Tab-separated table of C-alpha atoms and ligand atoms in Angstrom:
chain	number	residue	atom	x	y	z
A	1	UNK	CA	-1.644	24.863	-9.231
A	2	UNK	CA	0.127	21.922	-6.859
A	3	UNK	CA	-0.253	22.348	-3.547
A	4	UNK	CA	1.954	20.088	-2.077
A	5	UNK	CA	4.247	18.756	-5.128
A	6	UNK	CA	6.549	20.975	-7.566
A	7	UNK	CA	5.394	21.309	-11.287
A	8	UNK	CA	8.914	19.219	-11.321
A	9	UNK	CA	7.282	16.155	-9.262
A	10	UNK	CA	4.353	16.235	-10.969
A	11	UNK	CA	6.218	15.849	-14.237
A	12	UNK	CA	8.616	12.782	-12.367
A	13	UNK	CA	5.384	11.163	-11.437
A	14	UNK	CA	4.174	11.331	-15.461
A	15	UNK	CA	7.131	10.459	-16.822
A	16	UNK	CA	8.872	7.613	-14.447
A	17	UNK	CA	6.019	6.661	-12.120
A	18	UNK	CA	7.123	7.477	-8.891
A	19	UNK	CA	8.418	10.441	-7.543
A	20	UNK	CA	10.542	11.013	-4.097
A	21	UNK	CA	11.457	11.544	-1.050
A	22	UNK	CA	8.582	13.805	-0.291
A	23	UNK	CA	8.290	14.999	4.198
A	24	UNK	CA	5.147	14.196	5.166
A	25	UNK	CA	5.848	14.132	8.991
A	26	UNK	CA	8.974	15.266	10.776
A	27	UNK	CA	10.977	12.040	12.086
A	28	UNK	CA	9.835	12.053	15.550
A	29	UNK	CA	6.394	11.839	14.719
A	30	UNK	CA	7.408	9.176	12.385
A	31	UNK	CA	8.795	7.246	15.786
A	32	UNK	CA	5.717	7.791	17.047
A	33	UNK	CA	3.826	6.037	15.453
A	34	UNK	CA	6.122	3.080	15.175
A	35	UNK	CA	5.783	3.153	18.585
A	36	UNK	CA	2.287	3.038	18.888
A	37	UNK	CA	2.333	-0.050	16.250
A	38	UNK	CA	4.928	-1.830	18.219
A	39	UNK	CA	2.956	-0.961	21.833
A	40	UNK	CA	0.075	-2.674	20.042
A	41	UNK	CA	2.341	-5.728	18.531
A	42	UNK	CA	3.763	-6.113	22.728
A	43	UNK	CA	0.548	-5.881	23.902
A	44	UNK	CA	-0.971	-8.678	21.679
A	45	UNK	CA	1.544	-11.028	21.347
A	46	UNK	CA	3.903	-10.099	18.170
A	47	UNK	CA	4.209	-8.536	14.824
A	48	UNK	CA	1.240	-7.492	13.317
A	49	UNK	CA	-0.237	-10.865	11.287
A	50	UNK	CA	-2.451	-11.328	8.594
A	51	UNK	CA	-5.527	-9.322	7.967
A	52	UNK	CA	-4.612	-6.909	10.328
A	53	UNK	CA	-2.070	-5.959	8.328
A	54	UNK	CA	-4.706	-4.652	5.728
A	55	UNK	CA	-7.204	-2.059	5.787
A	56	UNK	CA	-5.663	-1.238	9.704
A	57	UNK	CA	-6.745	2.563	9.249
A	58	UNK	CA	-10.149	1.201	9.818
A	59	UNK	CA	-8.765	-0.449	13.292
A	60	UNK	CA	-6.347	2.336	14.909
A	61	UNK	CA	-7.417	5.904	15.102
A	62	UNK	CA	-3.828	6.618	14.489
A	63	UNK	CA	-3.612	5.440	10.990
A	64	UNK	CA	-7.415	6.517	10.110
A	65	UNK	CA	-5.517	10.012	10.601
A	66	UNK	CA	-2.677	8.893	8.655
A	67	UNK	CA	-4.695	8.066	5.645
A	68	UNK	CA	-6.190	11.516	5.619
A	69	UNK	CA	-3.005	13.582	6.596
A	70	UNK	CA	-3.029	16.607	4.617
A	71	UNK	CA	0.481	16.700	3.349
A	72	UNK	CA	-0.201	12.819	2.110
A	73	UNK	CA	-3.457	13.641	0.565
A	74	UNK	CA	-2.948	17.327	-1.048
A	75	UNK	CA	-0.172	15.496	-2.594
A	76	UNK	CA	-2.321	12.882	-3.904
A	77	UNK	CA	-4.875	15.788	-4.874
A	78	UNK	CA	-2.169	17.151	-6.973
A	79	UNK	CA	-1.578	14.335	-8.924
A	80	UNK	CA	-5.385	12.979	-9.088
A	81	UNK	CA	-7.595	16.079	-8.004
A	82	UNK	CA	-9.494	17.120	-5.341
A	83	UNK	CA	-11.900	13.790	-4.276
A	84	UNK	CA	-9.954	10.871	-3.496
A	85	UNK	CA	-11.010	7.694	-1.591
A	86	UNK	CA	-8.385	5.671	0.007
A	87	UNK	CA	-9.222	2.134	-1.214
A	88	UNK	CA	-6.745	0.000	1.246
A	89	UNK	CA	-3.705	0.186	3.178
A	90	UNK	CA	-1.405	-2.430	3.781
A	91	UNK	CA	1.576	-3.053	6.042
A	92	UNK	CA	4.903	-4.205	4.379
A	93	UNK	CA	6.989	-4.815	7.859
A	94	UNK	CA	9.966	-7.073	6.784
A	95	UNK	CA	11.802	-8.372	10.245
A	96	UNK	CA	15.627	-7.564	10.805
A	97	UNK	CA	17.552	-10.582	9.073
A	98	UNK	CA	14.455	-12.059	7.373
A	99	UNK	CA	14.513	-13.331	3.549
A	100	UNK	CA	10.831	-11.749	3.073
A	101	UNK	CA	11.268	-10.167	-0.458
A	102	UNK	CA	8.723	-8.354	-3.317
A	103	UNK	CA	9.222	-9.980	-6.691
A	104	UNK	CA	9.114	-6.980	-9.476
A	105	UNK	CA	5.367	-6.156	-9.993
A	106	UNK	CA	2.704	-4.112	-11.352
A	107	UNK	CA	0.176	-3.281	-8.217
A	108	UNK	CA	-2.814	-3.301	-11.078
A	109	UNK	CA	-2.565	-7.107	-11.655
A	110	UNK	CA	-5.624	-8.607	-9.163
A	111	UNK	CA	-7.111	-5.339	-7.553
A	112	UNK	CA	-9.967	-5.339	-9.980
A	113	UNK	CA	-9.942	-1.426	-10.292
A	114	UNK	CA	-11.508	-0.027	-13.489
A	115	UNK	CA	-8.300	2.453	-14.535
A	116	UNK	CA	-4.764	2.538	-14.045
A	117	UNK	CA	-6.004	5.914	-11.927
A	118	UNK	CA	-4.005	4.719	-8.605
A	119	UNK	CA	-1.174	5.991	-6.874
A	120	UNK	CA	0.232	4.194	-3.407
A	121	UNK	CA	1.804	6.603	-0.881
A	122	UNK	CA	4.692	4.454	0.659
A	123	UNK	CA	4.885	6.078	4.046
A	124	UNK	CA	8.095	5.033	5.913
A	125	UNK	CA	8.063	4.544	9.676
A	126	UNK	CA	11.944	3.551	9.757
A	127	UNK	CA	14.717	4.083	7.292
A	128	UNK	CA	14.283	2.235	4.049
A	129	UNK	CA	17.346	2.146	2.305
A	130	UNK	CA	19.751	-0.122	-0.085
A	131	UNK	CA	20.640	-1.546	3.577
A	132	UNK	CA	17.310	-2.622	4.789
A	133	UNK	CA	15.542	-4.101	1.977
A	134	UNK	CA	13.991	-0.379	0.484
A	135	UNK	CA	11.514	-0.650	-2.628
A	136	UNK	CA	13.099	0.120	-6.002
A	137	UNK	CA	11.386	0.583	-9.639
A	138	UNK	CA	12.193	1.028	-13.134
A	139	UNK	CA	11.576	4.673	-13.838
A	140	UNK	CA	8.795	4.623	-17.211
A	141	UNK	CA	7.472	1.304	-16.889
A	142	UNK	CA	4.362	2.223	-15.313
A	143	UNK	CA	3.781	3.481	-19.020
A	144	UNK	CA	3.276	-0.229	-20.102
A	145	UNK	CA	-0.174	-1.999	-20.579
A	146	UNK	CA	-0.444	-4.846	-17.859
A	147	UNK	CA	1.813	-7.052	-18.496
A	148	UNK	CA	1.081	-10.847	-17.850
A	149	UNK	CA	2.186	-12.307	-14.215
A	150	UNK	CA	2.690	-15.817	-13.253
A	151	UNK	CA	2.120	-16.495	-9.535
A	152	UNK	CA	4.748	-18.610	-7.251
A	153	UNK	CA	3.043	-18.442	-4.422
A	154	UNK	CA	6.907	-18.337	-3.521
A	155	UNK	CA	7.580	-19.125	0.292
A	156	UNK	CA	8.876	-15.833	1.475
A	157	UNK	CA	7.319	-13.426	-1.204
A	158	UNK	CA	5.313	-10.690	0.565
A	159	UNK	CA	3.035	-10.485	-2.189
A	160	UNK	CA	-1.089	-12.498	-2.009
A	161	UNK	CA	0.171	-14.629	-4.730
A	162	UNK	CA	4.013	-14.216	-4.669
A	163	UNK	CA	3.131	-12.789	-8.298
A	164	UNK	CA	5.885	-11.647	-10.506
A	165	UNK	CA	6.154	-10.041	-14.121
A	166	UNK	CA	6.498	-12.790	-17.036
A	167	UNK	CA	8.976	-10.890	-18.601
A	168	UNK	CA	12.627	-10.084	-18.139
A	169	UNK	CA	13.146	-7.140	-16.119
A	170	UNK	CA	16.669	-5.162	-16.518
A	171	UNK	CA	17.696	-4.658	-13.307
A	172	UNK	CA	20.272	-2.185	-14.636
A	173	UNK	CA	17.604	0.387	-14.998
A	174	UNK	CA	16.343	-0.080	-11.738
A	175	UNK	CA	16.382	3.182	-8.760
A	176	UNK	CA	16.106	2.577	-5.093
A	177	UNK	CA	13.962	4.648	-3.418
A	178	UNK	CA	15.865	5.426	-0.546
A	179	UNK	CA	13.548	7.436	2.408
A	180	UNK	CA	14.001	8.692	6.010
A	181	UNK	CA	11.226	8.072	8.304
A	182	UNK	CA	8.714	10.257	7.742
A	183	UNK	CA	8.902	10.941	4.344
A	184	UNK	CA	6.892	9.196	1.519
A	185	UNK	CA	7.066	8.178	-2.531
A	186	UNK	CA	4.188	7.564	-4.583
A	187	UNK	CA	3.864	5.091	-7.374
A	188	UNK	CA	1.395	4.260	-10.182
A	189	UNK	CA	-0.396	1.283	-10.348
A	190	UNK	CA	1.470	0.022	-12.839
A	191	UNK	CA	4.822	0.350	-11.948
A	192	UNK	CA	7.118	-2.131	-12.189
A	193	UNK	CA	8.570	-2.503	-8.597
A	194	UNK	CA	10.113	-4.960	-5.976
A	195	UNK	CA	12.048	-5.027	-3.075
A	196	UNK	CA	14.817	-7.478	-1.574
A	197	UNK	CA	15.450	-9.394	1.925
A	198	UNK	CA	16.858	-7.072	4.800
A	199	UNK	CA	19.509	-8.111	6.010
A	200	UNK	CA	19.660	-5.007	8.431
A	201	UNK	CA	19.324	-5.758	12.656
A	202	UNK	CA	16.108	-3.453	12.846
A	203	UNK	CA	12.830	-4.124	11.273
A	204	UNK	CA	12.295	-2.278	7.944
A	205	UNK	CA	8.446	-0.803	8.600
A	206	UNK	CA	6.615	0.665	5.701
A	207	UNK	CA	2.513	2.000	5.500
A	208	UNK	CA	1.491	1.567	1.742
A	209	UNK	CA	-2.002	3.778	1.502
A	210	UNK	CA	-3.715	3.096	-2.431
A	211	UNK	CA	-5.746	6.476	-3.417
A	212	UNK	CA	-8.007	6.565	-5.933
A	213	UNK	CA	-10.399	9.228	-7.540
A	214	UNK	CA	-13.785	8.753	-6.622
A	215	UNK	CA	-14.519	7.882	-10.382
A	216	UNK	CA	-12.681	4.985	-10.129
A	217	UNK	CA	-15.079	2.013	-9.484
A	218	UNK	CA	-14.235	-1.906	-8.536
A	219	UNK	CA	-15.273	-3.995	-11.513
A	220	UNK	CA	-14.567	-7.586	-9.452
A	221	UNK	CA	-17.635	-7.168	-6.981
A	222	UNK	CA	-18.753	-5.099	-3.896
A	223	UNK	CA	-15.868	-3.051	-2.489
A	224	UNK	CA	-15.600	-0.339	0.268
A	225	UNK	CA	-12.951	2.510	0.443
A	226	UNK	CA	-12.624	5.732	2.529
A	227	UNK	CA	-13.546	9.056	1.333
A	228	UNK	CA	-10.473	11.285	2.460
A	229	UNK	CA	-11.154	14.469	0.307
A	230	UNK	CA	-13.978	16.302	-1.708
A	231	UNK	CA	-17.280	14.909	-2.493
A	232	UNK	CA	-17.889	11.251	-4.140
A	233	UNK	CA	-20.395	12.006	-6.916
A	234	UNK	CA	-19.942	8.015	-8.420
A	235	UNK	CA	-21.070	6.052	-4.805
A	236	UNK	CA	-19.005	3.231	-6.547
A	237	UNK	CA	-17.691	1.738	-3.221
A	238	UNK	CA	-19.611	1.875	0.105
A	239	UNK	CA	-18.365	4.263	2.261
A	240	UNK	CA	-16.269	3.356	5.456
A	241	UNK	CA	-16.358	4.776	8.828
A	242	UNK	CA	-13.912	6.230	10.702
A	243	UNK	CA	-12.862	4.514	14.186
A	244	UNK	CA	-13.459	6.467	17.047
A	245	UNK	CA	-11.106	3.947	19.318
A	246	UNK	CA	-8.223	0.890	18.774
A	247	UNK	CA	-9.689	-1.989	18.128
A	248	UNK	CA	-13.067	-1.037	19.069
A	249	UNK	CA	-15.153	-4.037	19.126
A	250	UNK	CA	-17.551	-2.839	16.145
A	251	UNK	CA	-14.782	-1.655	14.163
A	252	UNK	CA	-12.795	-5.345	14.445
A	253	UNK	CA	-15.965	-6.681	12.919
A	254	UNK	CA	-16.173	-4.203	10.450
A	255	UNK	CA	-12.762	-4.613	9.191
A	256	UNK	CA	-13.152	-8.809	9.354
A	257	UNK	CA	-15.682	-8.453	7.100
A	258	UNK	CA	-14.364	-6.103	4.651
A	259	UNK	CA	-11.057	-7.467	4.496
A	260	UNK	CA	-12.731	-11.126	3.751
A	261	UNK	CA	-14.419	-9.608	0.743
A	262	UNK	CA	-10.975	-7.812	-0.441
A	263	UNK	CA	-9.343	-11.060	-0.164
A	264	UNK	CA	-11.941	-12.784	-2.148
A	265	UNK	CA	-11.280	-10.050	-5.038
A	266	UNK	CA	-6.994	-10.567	-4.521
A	267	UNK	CA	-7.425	-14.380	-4.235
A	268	UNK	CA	-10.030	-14.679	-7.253
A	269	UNK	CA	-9.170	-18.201	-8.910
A	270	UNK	CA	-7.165	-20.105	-6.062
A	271	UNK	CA	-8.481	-21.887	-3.034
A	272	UNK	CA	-6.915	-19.097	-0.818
A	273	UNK	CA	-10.063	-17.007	1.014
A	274	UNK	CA	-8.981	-14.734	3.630
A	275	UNK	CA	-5.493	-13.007	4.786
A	276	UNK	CA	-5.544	-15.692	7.150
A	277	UNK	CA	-5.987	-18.796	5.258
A	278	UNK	CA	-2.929	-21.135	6.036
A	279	UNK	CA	-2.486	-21.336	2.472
A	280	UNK	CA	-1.528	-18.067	2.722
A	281	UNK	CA	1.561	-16.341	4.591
A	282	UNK	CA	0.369	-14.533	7.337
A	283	UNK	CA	2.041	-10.893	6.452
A	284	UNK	CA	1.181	-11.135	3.133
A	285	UNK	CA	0.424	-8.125	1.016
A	286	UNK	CA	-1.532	-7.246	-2.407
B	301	AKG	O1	7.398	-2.534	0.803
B	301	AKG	C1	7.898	-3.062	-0.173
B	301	AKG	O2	9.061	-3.439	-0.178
B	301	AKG	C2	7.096	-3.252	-1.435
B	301	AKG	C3	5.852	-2.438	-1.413
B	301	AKG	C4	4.971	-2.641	-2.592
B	301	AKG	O3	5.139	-3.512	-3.399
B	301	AKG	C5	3.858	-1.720	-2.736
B	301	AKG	O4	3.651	-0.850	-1.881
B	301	AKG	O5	3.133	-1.824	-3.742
């Protein structure tokens, strides 16, 4: 039995690949933790930049609880059973009247994971609406093999290569996922999905946590992921830590060198190696 979804949103999830709004937090707690993000962004200069972006539940004790937040995982556990790893986060923060835009996608294209088995829980800090530049899909697609993408490396894409789906997309088809703070959707892996400028005067602030089963392994090299429920019976990634502080000086070393080796998998075949190259945009995403 679900413990967190309807029998209905399990069977929206299976049959159009994403299924919301679903409360994971009440909306003050949602401001929250915007808050603590932007005391951190004051306190070190600006908006959060390239590889902290990724993997940051390994650098704030606030989103190392976020990644293991019951409502957000049972969920997960519902869709994926009970022992689930949380292979990366990633920030998608797109500034008020910024052209930074998502080109329509499938998530499976360069994370190297050995089965379609992987669901992102989009965890919205502000609104995301048809206002602010919100995420939208086309319901069924995730059905589809992987489908070849060309990368543009495009100027304002969010996306590691600015990669977008060789094919036509019909745009007619296509839902906006429209969320209050504090709620979440989840997506398959292989979901077509994208996600235009924001014109909006406040900053559009998402927290995109991958799960995986624990059967799942990484066939592109060594990889690390967080066990968030259950057992892991595979040991396919090494296990990560939880930080006991913010930016605790062991932890920032930690999460250097782990997200150097993710980028190394994302980049695989272009001269870009870390979230930080200059090649690279700074706020980047997979
Ligand atoms: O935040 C967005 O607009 C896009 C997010 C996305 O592509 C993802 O979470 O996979």
């Amino acid at each position: 039995m679900p413990n967190v979804l309807t029998p209905a949103e399990v069977e929206q999830y299976r049959d159009r690949g994403c299924v919301h709004p679903i409360r994971v937090m009440s909306e003050a707690d949602a401001l929250s933790l915007r808050r603590r993000l932007e005391a951190f962004e004051a306190q070190s200069g600006g908006p959060l930049r390239g590889d902290l972006r990724h993997k940051s539940h390994l650098l704030f004790g606030w989103l190392a609880d976020l990644v293991r937040e019951s409502r957000i995982v049972d969920a997960v556990a519902d869709l994926y059973g009970p022992d689930l790893l949380c292979w990366t986060t990633n920030f998608f923060i797109k500034e008020a009247h910024t052209p930074s835009f998502v080109s329509w996608h499938q998530d499976s294209t360069y994370w190297g994971l050995s089965r379609p088995d992987v669901v992102t829980a989009w965890v919205a800090l502000t609104p995301s609406n048809a206002s602010n530049g919100a995420m939208a899909y086309i319901p069924g697609s995730h059905t589809a093999d992987q489908i070849p993408h060309r990368d543009t490396f495009a100027k304002n894409n969010l996306l590691t290569r600015g990669q977008e789906v060789a094919v036509d997309v019909d745009e007619h088809q296509a839902v906006t996922i429209e969320l209050a703070p504090g709620e979440m959707s989840l997506h398959h892996v292989r979901l077509v999905h994208g996600s235009p400028a924001n014109p909006s005067s406040d900053r559009r602030i998402g927290f995109a946590i991958r799960y995986i089963p624990t059967s799942v392994s990484q066939v592109e090299g060594r990889d690390s992921a967080t066990l968030v429920k259950g057992v892991d019976r595979f040991h396919h990634f090494d296990l990560e830590p939880r930080p006991s502080a913010d930016m605790d000086p062991p932890f920032v070393k930690l999460h250097k060198e782990i997200t150097e080796r993710n980028a190394q998998i994302l980049y695989r075949g272009t001269a870009v190696k870390s979230y930080n190259d200059s090649a690279a945009l700074p706020e980047r995403a997979p």
